[in-house]
Coordinates of C-alpha atoms in Angstrom, one line a residue:
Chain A
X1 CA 12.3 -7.5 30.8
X2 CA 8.5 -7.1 30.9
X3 CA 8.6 -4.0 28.4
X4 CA 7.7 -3.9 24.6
X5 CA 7.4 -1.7 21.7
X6 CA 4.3 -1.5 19.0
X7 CA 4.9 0.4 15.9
X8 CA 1.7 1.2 14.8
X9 CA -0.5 2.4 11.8
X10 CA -3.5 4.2 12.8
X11 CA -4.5 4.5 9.2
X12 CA -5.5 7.7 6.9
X13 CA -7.6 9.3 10.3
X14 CA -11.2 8.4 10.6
X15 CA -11.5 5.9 13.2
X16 CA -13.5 3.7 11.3
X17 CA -10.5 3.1 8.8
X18 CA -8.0 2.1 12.0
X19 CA -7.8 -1.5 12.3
X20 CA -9.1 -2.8 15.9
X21 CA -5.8 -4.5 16.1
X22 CA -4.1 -0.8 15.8
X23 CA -6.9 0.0 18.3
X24 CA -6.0 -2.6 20.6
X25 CA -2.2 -1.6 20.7
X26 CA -2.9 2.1 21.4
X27 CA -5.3 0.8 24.5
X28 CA -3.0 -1.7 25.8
X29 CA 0.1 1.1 25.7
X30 CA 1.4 2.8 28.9
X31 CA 3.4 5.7 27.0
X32 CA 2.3 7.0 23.4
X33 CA 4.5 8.1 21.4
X34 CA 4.0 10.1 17.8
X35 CA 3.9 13.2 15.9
X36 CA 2.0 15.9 17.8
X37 CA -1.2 15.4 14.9
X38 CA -1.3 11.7 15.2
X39 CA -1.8 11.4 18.7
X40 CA -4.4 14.3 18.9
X41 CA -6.7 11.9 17.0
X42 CA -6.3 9.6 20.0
X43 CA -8.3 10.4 23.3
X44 CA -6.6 10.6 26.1
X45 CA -7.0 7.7 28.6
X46 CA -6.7 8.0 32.6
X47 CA -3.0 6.6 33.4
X48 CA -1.4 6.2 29.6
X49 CA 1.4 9.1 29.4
X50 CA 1.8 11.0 26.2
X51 CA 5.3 12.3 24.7
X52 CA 4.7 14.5 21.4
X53 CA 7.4 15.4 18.9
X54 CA 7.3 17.5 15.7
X55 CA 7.7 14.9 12.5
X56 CA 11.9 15.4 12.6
X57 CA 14.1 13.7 14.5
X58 CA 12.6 10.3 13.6
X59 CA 15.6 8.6 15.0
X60 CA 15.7 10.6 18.6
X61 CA 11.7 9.8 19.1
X62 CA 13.1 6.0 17.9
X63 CA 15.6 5.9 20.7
X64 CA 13.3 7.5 23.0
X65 CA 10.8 4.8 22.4
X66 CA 13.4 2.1 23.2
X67 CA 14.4 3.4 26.4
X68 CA 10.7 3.4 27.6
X69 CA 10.2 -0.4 26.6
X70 CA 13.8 -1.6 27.7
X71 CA 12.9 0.5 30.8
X72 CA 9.7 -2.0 31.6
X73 CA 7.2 0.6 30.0
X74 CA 4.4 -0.8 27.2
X75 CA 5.3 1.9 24.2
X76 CA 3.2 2.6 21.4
X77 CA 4.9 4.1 18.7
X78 CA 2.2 5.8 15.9
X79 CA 2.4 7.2 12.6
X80 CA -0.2 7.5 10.2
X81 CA -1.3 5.4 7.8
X82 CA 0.8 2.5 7.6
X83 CA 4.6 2.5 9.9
X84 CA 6.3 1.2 7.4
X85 CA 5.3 3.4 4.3
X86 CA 7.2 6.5 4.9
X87 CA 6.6 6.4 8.4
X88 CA 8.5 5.6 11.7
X89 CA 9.1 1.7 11.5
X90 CA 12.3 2.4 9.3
X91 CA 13.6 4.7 12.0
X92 CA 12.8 2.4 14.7
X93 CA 14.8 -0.5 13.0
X94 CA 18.0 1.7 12.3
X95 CA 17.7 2.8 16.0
X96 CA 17.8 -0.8 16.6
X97 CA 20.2 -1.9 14.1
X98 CA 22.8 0.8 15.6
X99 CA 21.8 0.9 19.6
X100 CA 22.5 -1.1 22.1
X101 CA 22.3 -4.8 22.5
X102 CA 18.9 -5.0 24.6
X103 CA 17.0 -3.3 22.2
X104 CA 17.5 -6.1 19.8
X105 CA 16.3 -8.7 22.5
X106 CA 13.4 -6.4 22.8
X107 CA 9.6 -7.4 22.2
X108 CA 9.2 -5.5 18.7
X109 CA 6.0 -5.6 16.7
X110 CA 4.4 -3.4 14.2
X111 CA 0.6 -3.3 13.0
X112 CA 0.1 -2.3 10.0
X113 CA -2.4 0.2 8.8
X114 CA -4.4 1.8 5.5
X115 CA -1.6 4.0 4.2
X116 CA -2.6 7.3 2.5
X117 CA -2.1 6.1 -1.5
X118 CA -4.7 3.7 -0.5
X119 CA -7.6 5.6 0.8
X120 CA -7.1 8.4 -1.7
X121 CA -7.6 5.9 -4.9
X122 CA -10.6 4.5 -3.1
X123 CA -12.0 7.7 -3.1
X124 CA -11.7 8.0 -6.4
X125 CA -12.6 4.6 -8.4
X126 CA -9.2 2.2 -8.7
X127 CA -6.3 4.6 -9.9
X128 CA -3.5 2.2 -8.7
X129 CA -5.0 -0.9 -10.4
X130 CA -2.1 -1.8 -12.3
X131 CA 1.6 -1.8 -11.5
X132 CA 2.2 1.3 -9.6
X133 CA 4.9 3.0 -7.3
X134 CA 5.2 4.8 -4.5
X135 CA 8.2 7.8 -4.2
X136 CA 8.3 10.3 -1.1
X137 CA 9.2 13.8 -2.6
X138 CA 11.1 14.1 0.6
X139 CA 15.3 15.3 -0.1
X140 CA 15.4 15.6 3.4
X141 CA 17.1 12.3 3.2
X142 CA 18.0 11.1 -0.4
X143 CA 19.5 13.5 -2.8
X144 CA 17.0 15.5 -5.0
X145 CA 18.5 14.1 -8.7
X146 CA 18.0 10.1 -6.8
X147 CA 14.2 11.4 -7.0
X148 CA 14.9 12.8 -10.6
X149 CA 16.0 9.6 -11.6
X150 CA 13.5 7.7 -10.0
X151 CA 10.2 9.6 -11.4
X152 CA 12.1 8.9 -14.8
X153 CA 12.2 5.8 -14.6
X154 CA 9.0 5.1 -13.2
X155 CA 7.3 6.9 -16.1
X156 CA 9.3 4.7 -18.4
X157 CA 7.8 1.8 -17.1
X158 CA 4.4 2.9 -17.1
X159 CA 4.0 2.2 -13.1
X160 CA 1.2 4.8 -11.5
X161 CA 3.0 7.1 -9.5
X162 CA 2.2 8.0 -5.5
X163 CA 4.1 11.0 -4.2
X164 CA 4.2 10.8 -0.8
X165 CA 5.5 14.2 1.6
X166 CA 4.8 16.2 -1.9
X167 CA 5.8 20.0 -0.1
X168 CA 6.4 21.3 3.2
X169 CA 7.4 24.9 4.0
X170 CA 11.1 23.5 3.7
X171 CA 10.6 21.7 0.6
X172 CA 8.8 23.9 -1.9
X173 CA 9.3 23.9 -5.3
X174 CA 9.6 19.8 -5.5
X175 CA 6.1 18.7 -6.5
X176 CA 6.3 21.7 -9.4
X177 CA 9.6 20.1 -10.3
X178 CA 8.5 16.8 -10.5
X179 CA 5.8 17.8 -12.5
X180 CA 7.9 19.4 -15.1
X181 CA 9.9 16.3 -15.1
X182 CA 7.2 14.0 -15.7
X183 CA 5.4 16.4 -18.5
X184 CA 8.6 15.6 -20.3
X185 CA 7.8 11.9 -20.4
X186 CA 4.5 11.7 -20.1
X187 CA 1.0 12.7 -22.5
X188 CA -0.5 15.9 -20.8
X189 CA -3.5 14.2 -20.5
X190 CA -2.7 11.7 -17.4
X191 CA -4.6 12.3 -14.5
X192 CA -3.5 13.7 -11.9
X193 CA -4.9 12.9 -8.4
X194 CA -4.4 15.3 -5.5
X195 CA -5.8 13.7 -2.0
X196 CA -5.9 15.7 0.9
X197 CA -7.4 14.0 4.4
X198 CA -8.9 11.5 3.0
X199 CA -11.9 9.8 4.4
X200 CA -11.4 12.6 7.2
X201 CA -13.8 15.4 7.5
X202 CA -11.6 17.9 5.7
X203 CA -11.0 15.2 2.9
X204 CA -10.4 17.3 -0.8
X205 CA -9.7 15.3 -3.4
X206 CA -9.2 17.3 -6.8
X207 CA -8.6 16.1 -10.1
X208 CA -6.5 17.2 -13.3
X209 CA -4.5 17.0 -16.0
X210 CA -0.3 16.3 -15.9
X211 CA -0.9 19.5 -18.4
X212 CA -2.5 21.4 -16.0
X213 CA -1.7 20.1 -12.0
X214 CA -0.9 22.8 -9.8
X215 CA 2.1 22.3 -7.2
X216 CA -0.5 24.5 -4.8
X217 CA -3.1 22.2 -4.8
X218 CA -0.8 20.0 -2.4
X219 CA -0.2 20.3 1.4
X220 CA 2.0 18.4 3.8
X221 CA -1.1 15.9 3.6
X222 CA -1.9 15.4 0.3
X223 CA -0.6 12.0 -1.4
X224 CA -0.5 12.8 -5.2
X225 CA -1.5 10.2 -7.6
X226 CA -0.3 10.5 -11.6
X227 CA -1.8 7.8 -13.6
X228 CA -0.6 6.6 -17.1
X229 CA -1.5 7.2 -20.4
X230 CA -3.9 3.7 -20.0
X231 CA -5.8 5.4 -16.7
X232 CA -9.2 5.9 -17.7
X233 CA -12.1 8.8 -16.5
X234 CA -15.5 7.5 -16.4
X235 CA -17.9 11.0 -16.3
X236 CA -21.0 10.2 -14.1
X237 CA -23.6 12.6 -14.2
X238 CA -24.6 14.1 -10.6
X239 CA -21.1 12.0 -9.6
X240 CA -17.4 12.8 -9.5
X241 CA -16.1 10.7 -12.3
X242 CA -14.5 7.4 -11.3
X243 CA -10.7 7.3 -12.7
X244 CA -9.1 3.7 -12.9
X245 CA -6.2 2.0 -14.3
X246 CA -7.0 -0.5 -16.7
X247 CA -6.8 -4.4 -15.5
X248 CA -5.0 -5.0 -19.1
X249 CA -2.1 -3.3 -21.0
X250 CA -0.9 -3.7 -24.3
X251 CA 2.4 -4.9 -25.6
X252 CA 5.6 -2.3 -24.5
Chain B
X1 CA -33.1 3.6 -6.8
X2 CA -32.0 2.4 -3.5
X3 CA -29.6 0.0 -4.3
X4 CA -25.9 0.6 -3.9
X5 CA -22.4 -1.4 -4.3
X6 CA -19.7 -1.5 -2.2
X7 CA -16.3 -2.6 -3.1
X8 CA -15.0 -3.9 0.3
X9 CA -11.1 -4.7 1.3
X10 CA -11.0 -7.3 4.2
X11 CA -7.7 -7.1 4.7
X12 CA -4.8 -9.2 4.8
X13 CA -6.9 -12.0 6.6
X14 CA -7.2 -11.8 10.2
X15 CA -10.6 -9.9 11.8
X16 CA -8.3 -7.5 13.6
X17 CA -6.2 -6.5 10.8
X18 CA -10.0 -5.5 9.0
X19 CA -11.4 -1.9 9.7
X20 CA -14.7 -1.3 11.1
X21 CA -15.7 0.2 7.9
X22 CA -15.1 -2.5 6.1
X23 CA -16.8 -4.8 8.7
X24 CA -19.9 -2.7 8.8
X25 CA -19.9 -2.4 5.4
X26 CA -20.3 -6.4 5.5
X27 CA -22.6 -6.5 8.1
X28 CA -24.8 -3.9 6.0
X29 CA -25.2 -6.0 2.6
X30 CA -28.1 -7.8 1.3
X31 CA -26.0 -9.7 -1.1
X32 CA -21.9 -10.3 -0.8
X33 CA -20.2 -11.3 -3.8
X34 CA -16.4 -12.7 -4.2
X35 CA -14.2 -15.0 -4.4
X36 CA -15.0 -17.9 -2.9
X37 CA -12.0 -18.1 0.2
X38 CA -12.4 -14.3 0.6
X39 CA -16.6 -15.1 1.2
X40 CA -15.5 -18.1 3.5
X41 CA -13.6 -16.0 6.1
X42 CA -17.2 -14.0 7.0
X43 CA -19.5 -15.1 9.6
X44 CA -22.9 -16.1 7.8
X45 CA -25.4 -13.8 8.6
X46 CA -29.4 -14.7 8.6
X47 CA -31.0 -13.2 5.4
X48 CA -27.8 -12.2 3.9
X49 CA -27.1 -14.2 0.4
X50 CA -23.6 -15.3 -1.2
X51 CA -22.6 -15.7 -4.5
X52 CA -19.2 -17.1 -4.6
X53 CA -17.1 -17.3 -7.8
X54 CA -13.4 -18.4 -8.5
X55 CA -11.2 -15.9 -8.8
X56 CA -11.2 -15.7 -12.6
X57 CA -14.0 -14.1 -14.7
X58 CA -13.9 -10.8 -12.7
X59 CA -15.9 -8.4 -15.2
X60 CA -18.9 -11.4 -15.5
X61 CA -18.5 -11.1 -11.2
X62 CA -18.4 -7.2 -11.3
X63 CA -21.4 -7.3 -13.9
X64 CA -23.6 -9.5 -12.0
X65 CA -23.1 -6.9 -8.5
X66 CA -23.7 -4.2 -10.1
X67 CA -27.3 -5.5 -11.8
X68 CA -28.2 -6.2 -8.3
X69 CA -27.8 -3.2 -7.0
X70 CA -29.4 -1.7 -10.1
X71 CA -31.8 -3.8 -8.7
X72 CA -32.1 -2.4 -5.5
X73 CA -30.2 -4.4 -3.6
X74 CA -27.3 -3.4 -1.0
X75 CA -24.3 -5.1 -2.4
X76 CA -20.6 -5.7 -0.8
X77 CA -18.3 -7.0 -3.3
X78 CA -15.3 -8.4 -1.2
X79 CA -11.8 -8.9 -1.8
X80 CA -8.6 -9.5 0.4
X81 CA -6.2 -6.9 1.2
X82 CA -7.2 -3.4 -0.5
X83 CA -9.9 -3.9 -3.3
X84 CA -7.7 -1.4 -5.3
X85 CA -4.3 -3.1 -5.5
X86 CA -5.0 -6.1 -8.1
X87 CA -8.3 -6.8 -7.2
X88 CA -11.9 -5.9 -8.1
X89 CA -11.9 -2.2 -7.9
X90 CA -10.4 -1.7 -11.0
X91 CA -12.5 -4.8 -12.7
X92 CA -15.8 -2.9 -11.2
X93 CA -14.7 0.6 -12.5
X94 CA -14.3 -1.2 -15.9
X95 CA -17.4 -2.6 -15.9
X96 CA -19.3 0.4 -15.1
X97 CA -17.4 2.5 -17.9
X98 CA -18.6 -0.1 -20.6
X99 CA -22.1 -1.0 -18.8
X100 CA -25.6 0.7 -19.2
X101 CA -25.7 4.1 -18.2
X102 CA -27.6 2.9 -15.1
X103 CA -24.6 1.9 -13.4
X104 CA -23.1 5.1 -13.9
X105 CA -25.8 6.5 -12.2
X106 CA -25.5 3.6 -9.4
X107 CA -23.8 4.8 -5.5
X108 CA -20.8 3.5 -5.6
X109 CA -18.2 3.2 -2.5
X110 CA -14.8 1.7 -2.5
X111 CA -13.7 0.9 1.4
X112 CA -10.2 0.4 1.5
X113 CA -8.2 -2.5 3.5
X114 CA -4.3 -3.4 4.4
X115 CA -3.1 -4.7 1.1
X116 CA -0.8 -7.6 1.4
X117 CA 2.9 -5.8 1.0
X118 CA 2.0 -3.5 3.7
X119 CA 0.7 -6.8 6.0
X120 CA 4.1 -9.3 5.2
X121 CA 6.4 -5.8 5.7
X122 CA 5.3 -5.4 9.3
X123 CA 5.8 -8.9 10.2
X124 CA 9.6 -8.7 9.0
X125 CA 10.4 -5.0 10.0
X126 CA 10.2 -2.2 7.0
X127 CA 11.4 -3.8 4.4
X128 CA 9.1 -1.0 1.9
X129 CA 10.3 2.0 4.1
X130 CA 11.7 3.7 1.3
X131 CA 10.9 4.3 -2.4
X132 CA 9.3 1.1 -3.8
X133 CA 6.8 -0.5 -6.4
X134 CA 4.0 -2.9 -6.3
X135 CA 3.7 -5.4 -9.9
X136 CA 1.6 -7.9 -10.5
X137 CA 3.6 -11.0 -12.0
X138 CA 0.3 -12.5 -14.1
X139 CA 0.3 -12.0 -17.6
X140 CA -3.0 -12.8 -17.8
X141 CA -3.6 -9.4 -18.9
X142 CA -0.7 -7.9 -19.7
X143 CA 1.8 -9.0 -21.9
X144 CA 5.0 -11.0 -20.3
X145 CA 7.4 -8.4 -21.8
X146 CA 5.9 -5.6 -19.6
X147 CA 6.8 -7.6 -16.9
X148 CA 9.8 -8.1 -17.8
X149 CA 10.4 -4.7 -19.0
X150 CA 8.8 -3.5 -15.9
X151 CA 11.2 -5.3 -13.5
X152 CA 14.1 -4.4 -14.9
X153 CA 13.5 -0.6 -14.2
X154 CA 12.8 -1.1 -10.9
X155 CA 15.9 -2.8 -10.1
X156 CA 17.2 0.1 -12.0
X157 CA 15.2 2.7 -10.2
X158 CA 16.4 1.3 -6.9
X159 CA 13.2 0.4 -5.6
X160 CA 11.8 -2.1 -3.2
X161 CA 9.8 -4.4 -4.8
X162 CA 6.6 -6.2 -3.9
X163 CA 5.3 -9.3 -6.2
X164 CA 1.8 -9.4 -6.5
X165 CA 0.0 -13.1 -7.7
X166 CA 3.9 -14.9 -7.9
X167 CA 2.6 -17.7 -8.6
X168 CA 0.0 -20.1 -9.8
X169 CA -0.9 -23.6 -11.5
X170 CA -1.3 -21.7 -14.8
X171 CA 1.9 -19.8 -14.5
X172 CA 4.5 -21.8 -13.1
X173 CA 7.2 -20.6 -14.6
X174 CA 7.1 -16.5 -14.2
X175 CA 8.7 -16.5 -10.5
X176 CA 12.0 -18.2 -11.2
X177 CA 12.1 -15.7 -14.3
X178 CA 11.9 -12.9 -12.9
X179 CA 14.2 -13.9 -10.2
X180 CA 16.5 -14.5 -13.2
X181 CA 16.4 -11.5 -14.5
X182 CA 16.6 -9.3 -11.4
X183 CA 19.9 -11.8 -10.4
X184 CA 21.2 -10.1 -13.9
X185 CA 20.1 -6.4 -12.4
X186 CA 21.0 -6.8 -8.7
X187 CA 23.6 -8.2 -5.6
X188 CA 22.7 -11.8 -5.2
X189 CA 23.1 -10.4 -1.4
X190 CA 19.4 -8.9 -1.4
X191 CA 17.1 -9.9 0.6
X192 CA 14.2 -11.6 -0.8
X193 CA 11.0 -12.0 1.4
X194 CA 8.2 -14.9 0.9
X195 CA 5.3 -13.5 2.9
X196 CA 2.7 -16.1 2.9
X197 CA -0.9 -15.4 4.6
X198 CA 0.6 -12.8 7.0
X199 CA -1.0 -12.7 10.0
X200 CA -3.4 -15.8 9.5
X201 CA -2.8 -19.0 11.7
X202 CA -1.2 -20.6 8.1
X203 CA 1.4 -17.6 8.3
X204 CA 4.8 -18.2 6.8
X205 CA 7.4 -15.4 6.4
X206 CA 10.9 -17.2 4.8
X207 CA 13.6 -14.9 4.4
X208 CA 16.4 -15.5 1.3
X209 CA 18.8 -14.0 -0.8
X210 CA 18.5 -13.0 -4.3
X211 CA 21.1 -15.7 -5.3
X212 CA 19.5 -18.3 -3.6
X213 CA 15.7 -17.1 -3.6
X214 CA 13.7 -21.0 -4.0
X215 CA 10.6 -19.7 -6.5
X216 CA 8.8 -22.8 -4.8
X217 CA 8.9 -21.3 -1.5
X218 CA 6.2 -19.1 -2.7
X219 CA 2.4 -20.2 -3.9
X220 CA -0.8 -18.0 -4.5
X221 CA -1.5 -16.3 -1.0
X222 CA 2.4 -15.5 -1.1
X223 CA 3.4 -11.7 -1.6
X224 CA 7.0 -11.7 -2.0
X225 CA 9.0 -8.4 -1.3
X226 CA 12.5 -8.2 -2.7
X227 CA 15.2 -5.9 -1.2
X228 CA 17.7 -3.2 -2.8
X229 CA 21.9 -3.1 -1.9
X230 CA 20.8 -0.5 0.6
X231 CA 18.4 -3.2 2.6
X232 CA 19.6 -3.8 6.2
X233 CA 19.2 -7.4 8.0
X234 CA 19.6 -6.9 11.8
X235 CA 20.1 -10.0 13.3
X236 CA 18.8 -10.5 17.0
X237 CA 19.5 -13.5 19.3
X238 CA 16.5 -15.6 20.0
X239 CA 14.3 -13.3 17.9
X240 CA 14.2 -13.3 13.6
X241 CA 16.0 -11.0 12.3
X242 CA 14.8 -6.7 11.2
X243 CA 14.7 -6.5 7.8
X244 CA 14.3 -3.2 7.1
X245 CA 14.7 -0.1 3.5
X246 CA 17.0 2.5 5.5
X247 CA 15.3 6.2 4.9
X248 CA 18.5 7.9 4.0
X249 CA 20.2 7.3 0.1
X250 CA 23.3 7.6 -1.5
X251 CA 23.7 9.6 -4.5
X252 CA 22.9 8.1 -7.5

């Protein structure tokens, strides 16, 4: 069995932010495989097939993938950012877990990449420089009061928060939710980051208050940060301010 | 003023697991600071200059960068993994908010890299591929309680979590505790991950459980990523095993 499977994380978009081993592993790949979007920021190469899907059905494009490599074929698998942040290395491993025998004595990596929470706070100064966490708005898959309970929590502890999936035309009213949830348990005056594209050529990233963040401000590829009451807004004249989470915390 | 800083994350260690943009942003410097390993991995360049430090004493590091670029010097500060995820990001927006008003007015750019967690996930499956958290076990500046405080929740909150700085000469005890503690929250089933120098020659990625989870498997350059009930292991003949967050939730 001469086939393999790559999972792997072409980064936030620009292609100076994919890693040349992510590089490497699209080049080397007979069949691509991805979400329509990702692999339009690929070019095409003479010889290397292409097989699109829309960004459902995670574990059909899994199985899919599987097939190719125990069929002989060199698959690359991509997602954005990093495969295992929200992203298709989960879905590849159930496939696994629950498929047939020889795709567990398959040649399986995964490359990881700059996932979106990443290159949004580097756009901004250091917003995740303390304990942080990382929640996908997504009920497509966990109950909505699981979420609930989880932004609770996460407040409570005083982790910076990164939404990930924050709306979709399916999912509409969660981010303004979440926001209501959080104004409940945090000041009004946390910052709240929304990054759209970033490092792309479309990149927007806007800043506000927990008081004041507007669920429309977010698209399906916007990562939201929400800092704490320690993150801190440095004004800069003739610059965006730089926001940052303190190195240091005081006692709970 | 033609001098600028840029705050540059190499990555988990290997050259192809570092973006171009970070490697350009190398290549580009008159003057690299950092820590003195992180300096070690770059090729030396004619007229470029290093000024290695230990990895304490990060606001006297971030100080001294930013007066050379105020200086007129093009400055790369390096760290591993992501500059914003416990490293010098935050430590270089600190400095600038309490600094001359110079430095407010200095370019600053923050290049982002593959943080640790992401790096040790991939080599073990998708361990963070649902709702997790990133702390940072030194309480060097924060108080131990946080921690403490800060762990509990997450066991509570059901999320992955990744351990940032486990471990050191100065804090040899914080590990074991907090494996303590999370034994008190959580299945001594769950999978505990010591992910040591992923993707380097020195790598060393020792699965465990919980209940038996060895705090001296793990030493400074270890990020150690502990499961939830809900965390799969996929055991495959001649290979190591998947370990992998399933995307889908039960109700809390």
């Amino acid at each position: 069995m001469s086939g393999r499977l790559t999972v792997v994380g072409l980064g936030p978009g620009a292609a100076r932010q994919m890693t040349p081993e992510a590089a490497e592993a699209v080049a080397a790949a007979d069949i691509l495989f991805g979400y329509a979007p990702y692999l339009a920021r690929l070019p095409e190469r003479p010889g290397q097939e292409r097989r699109a899907s829309d960004n459902r059905e995670e574990i059909a494009r899994a199985s899919a993938a599987l097939e190719a490599a125990v069929a002989g074929a060199k698959v690359a698998m991509v997602s954005g950012g990093d495969p295992g942040v929200f992203a298709m290395a989960a879905a590849v491993c159930e496939a696994i877990e629950h498929g047939p025998a020889e795709w567990r004595a398959l040649d399986v990596e995964i490359v990881p990449g700059v996932t979106a929470m990443l290159a949004v706070a580097a756009r901004c100064g250091a917003p995740l420089g303390h304990d942080f966490c990382a929640i996908s708005l997504s009920d497509n898959l966990k109950p909505w009061p699981l979420v609930e309970r989880r932004l609770a929590l996460a407040a409570e502890a005083g982790f910076v928060i990164a939404l990930y999936n924050p709306i979709s035309k399916a999912r509409p009213w969660q981010l303004g939710r979440a926001f209501e949830l959080l104004r409940e348990k945090l000041p009004g005056s946390v910052p709240v980051v929304f990054g759209r594209a970033a490092g792309r050529e479309d990149e927007r990233i806007v800043l506000a208050t927990l008081a004041e963040a507007d669920p429309a401000r977010a698209d399906m590829a916007t990562c939201v940060l929400i800092g704490t009451a320690e993150t801190r807004i440095v004004p800069r004249a003739g610059r965006s301010p730089l926001v940052y989470a303190p190195r240091s915390a005081p006692a709970p």
